[in-house]
PDB file of C-alpha atoms in Angstrom:
ATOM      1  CA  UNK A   1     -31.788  -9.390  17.707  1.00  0.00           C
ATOM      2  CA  UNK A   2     -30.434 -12.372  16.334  1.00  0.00           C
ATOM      3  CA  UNK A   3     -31.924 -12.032  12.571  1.00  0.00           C
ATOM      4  CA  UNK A   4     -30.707  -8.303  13.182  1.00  0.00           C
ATOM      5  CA  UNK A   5     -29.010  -7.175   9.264  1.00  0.00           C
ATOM      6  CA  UNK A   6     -28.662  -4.065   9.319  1.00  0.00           C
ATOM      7  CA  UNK A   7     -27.509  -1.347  12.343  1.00  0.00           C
ATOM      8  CA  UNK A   8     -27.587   2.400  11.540  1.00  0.00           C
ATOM      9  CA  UNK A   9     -27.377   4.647  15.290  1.00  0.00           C
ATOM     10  CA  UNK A  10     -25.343   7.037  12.796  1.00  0.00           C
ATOM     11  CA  UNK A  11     -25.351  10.946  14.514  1.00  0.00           C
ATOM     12  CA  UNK A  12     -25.645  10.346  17.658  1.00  0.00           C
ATOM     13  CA  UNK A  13     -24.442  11.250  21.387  1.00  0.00           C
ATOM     14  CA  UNK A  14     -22.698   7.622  21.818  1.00  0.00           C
ATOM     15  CA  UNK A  15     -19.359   8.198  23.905  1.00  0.00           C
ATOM     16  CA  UNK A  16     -17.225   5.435  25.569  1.00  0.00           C
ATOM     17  CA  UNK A  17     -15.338   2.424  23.148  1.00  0.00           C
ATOM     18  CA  UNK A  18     -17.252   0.563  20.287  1.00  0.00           C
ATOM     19  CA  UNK A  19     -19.183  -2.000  21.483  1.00  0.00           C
ATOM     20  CA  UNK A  20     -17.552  -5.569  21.344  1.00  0.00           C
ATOM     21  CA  UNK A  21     -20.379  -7.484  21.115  1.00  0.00           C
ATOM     22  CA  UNK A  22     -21.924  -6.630  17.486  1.00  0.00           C
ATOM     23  CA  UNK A  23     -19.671  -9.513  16.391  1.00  0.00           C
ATOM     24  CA  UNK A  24     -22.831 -12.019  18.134  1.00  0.00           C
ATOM     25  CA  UNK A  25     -25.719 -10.955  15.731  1.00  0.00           C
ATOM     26  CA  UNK A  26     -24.495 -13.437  13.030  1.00  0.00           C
ATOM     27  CA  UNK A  27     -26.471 -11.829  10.383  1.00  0.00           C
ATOM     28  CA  UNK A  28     -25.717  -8.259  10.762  1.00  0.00           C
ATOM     29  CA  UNK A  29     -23.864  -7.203   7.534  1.00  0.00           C
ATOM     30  CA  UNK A  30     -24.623  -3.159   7.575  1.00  0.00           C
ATOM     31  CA  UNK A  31     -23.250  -1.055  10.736  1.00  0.00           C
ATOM     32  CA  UNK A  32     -22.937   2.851  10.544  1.00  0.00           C
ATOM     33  CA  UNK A  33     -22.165   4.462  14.006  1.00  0.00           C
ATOM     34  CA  UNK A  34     -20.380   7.747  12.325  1.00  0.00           C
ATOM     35  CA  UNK A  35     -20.458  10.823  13.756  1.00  0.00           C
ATOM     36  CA  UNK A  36     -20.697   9.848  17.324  1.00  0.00           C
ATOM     37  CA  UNK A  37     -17.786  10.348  19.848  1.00  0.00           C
ATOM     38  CA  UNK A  38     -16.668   6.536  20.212  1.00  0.00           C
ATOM     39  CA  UNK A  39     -13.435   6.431  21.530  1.00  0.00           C
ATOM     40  CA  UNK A  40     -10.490   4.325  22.011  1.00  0.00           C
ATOM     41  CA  UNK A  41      -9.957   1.151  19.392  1.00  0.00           C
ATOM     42  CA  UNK A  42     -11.474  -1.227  17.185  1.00  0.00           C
ATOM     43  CA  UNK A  43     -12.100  -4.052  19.830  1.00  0.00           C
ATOM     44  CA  UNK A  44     -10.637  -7.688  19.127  1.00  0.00           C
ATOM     45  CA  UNK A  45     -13.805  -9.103  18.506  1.00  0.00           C
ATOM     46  CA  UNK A  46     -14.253  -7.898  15.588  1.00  0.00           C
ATOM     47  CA  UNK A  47     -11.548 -10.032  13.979  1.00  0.00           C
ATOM     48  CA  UNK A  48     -15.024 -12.327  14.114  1.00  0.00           C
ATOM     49  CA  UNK A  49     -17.122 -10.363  12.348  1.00  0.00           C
ATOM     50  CA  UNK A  50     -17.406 -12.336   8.995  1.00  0.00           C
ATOM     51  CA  UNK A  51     -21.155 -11.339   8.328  1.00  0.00           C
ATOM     52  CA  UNK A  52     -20.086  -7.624   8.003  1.00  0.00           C
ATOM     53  CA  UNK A  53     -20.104  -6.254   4.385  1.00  0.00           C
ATOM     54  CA  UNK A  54     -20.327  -2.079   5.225  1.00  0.00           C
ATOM     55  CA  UNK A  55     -18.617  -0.503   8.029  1.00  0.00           C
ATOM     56  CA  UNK A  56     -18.369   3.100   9.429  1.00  0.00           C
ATOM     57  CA  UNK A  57     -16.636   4.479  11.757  1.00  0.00           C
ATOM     58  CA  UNK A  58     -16.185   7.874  10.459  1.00  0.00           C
ATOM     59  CA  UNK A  59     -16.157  11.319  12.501  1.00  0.00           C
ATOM     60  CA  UNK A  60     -15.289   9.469  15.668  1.00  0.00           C
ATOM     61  CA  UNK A  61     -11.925   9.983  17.621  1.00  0.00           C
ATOM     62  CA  UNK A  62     -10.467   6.600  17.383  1.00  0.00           C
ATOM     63  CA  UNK A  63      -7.319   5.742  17.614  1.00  0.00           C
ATOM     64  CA  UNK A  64      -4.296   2.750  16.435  1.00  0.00           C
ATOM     65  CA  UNK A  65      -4.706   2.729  12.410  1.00  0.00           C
ATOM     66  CA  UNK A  66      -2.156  -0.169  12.632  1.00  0.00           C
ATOM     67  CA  UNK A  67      -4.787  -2.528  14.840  1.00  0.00           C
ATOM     68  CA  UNK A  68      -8.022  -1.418  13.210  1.00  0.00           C
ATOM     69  CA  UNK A  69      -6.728  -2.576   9.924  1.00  0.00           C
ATOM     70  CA  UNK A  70      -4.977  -5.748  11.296  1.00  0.00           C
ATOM     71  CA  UNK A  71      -8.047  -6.609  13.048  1.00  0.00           C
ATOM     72  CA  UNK A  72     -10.605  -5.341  10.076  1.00  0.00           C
ATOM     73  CA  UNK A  73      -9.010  -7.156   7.232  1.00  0.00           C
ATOM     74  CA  UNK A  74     -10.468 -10.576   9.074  1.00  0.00           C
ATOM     75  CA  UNK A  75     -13.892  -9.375   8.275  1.00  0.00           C
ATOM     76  CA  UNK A  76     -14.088 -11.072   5.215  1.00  0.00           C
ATOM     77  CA  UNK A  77     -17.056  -9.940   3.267  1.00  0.00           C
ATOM     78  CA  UNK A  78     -16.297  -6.667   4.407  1.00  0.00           C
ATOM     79  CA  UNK A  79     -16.257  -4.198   1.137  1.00  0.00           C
ATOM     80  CA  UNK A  80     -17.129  -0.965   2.259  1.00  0.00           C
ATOM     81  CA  UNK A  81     -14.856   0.360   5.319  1.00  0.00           C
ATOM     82  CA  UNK A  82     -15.271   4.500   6.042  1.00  0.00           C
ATOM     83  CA  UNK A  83     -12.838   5.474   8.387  1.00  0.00           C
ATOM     84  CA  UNK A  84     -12.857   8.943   7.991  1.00  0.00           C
ATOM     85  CA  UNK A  85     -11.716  11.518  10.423  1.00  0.00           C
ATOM     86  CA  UNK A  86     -10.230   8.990  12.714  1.00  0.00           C
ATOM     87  CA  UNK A  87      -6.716   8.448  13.225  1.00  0.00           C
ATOM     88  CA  UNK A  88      -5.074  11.902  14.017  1.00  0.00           C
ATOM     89  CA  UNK A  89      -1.543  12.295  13.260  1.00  0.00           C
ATOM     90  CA  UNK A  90      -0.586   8.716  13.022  1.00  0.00           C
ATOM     91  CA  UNK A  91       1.064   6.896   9.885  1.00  0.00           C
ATOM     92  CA  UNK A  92       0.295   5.051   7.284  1.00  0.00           C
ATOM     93  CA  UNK A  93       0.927   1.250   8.445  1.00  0.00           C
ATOM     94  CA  UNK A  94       4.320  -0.511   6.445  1.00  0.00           C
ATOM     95  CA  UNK A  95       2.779  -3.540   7.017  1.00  0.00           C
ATOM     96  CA  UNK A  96       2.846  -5.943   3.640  1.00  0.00           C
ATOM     97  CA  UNK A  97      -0.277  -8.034   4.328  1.00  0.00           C
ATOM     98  CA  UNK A  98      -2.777  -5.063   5.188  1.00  0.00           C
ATOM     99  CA  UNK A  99      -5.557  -5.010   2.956  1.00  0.00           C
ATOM    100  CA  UNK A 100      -7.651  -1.991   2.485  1.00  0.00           C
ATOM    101  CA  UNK A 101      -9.946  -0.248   0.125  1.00  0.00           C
ATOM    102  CA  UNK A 102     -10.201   3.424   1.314  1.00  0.00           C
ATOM    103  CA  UNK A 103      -8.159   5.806   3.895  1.00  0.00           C
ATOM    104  CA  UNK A 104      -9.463   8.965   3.057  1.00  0.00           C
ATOM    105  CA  UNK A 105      -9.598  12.039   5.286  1.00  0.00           C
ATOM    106  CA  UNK A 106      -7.572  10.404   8.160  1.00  0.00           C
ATOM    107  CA  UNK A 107      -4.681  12.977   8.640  1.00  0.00           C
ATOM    108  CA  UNK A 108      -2.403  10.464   7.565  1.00  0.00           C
ATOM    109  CA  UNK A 109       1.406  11.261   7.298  1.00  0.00           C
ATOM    110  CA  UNK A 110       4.422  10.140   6.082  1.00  0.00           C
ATOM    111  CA  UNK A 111       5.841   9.089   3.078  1.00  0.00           C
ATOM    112  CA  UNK A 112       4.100   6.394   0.875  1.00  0.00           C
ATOM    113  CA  UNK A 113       5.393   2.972   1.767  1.00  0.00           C
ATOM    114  CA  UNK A 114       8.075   1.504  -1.125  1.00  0.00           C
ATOM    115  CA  UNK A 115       6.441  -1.720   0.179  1.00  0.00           C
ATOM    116  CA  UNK A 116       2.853  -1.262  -0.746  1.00  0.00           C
ATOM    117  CA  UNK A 117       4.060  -3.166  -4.272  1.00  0.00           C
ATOM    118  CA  UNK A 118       5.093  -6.323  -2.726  1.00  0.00           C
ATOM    119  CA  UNK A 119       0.996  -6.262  -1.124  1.00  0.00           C
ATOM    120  CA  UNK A 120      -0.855  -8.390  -3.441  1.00  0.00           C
ATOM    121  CA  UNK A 121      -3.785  -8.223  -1.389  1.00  0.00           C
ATOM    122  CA  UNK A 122      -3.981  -4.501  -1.527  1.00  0.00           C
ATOM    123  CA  UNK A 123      -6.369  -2.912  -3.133  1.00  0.00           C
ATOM    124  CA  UNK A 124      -5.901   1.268  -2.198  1.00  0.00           C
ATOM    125  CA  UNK A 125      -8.258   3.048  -3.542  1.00  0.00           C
ATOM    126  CA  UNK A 126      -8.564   6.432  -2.149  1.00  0.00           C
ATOM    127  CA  UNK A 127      -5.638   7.690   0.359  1.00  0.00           C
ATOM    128  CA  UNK A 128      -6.597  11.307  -0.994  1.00  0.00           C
ATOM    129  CA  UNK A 129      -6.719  14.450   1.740  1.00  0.00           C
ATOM    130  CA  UNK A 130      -4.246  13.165   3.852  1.00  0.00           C
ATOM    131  CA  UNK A 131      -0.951  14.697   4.674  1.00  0.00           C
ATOM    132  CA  UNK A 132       1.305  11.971   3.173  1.00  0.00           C
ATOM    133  CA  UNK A 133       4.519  13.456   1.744  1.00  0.00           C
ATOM    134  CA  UNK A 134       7.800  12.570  -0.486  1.00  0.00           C
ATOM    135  CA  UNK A 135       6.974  11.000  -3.825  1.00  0.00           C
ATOM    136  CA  UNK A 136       4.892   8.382  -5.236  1.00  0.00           C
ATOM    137  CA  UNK A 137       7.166   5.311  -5.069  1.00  0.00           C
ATOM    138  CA  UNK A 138       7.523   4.139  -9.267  1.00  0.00           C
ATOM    139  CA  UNK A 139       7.737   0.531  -7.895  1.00  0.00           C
ATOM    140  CA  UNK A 140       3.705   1.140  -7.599  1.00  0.00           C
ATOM    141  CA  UNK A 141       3.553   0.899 -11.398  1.00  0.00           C
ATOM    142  CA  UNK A 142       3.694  -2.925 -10.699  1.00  0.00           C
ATOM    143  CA  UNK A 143      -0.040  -2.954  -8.731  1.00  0.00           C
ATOM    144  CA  UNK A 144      -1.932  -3.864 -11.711  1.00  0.00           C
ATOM    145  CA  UNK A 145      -4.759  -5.193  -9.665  1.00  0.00           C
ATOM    146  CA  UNK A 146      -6.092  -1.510  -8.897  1.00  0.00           C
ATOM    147  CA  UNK A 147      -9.045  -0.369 -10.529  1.00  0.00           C
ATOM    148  CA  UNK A 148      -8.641   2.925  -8.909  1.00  0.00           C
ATOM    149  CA  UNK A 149      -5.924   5.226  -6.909  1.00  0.00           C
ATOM    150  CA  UNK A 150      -6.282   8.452  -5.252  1.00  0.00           C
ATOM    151  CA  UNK A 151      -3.665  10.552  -3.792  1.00  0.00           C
ATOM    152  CA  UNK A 152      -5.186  14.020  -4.237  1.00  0.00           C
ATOM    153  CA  UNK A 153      -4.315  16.353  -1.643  1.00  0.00           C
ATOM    154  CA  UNK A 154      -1.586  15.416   0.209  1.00  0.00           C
ATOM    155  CA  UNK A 155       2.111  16.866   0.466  1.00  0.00           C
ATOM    156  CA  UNK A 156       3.363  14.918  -2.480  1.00  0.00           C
ATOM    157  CA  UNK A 157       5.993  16.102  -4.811  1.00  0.00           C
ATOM    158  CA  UNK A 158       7.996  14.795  -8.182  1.00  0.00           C
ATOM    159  CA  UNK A 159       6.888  12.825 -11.035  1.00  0.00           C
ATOM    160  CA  UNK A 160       4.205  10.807 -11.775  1.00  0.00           C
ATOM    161  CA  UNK A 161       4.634   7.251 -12.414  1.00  0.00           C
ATOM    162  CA  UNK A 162       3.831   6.815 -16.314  1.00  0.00           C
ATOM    163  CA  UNK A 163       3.783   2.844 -16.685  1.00  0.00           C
ATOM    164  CA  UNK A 164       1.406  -0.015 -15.147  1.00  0.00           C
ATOM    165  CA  UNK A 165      -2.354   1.157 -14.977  1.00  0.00           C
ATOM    166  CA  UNK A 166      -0.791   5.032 -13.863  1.00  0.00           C
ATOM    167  CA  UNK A 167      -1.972   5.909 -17.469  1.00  0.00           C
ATOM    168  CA  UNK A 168      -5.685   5.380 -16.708  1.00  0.00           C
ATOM    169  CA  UNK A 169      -6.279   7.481 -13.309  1.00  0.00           C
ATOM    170  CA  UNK A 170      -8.014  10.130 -13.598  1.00  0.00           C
ATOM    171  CA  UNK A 171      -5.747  13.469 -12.702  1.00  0.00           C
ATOM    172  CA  UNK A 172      -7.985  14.437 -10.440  1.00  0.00           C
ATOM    173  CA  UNK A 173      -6.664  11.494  -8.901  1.00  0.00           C
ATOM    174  CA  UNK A 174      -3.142  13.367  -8.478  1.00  0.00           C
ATOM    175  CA  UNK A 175      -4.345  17.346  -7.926  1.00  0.00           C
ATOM    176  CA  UNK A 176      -3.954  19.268  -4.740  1.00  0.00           C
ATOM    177  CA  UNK A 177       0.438  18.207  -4.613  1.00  0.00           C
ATOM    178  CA  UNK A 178       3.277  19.429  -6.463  1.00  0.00           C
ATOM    179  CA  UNK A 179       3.576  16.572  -9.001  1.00  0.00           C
ATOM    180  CA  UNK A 180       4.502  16.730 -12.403  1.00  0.00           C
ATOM    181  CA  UNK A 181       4.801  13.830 -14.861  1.00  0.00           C
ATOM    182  CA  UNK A 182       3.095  13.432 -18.563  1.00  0.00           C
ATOM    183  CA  UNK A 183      -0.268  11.292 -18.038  1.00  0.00           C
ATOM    184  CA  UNK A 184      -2.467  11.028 -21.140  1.00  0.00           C
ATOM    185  CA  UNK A 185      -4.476  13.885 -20.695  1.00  0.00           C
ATOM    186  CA  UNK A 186      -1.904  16.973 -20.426  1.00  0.00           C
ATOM    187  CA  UNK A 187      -3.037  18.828 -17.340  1.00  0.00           C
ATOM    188  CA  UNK A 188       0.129  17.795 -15.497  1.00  0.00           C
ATOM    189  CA  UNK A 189       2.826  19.956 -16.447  1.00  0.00           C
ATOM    190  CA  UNK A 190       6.621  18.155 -17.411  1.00  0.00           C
ATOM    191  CA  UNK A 191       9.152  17.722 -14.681  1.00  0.00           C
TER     192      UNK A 191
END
């Protein structure tokens, strides 16, 4: 299967870890293996995958957000990463040099990390339906590298950040928490 490109064994029975050696079929850039009951971590080896462009993972019962994302963000043609319905209860990573697109439906928790600023490889796109709480740190207005950002339902109070590119999310990007704030299209209500 060395001229293998593209892996889809999506819906499946699978149990047991991932398996480490997908890494060896050099040319395999599309993997979906959602919706099966892998277990355990991302393995190691997949800090070698560099052929990968789409990954997911999604509706497994994985575990360690911290180590899939250190060891994902080596993958580097990888644009597409679904991680969905992974990760229960465990935090968002504080880590500055994580670099992610898309952390959606993970049961995420905590408060959103002052830090994610100072990441100028970041690019968070959609941290919606989590259960990340406090406010939405202003020192975000200064991520002007994000085409898009998504924090709808969560547990997230306060205003709105009004500066940097906060003006041109959608606020659909914002509904489902307690925020107020005065974006350019008045469906938020004033603090």
């Amino acid at each position: 299967m060395v001229a293998l490109s593209s892996l889809d064994l999506a819906t499946n029975k699978f149990t047991g870890p991932l398996p480490d050696n997908l890494p060896l079929c050099k040319q395999l850039k599309t993997v979906n293996l959602a919706r099966n009951s892998f277990s355990g971590q991302i393995p190691e080896s997949f800090k070698e995958f560099h052929s990968l462009s789409y990954l997911s993972l999604s509706n497994s019962s994985l575990h360690n957000l911290s180590s899939a994302l250190q060891i994902l963000q080596h993958c580097r043609n990888l644009t597409t990463l679904v991680l969905t319905l992974n990760f229960p209860d465990e935090t968002l990573p504080d880590d500055p040099n994580l670099h992610f697109e898309k952390l959606k439906f993970n049961n995420l928790s905590r408060p959103i990390p002052e830090n994610l600023s100072g990441m100028t490889r970041l690019e968070v796109r959609d941290l919606s339906h989590n259960y990340l709480s406090g406010t939405i740190p202003s020192s975000l207005q200064s991520l002007s590298f994000l085409s898009r950002f998504d924090v709808a339902y969560n547990k997230l109070y306060g205003m709105i950040p009004s500066g940097g590119q906060f003006q041109t999310f959608p606020n659909s990007s914002f509904e489902g928490n307690n925020l107020c704030g005065n974006l350019s299209v008045p469906l938020w209500r004033y603090c």
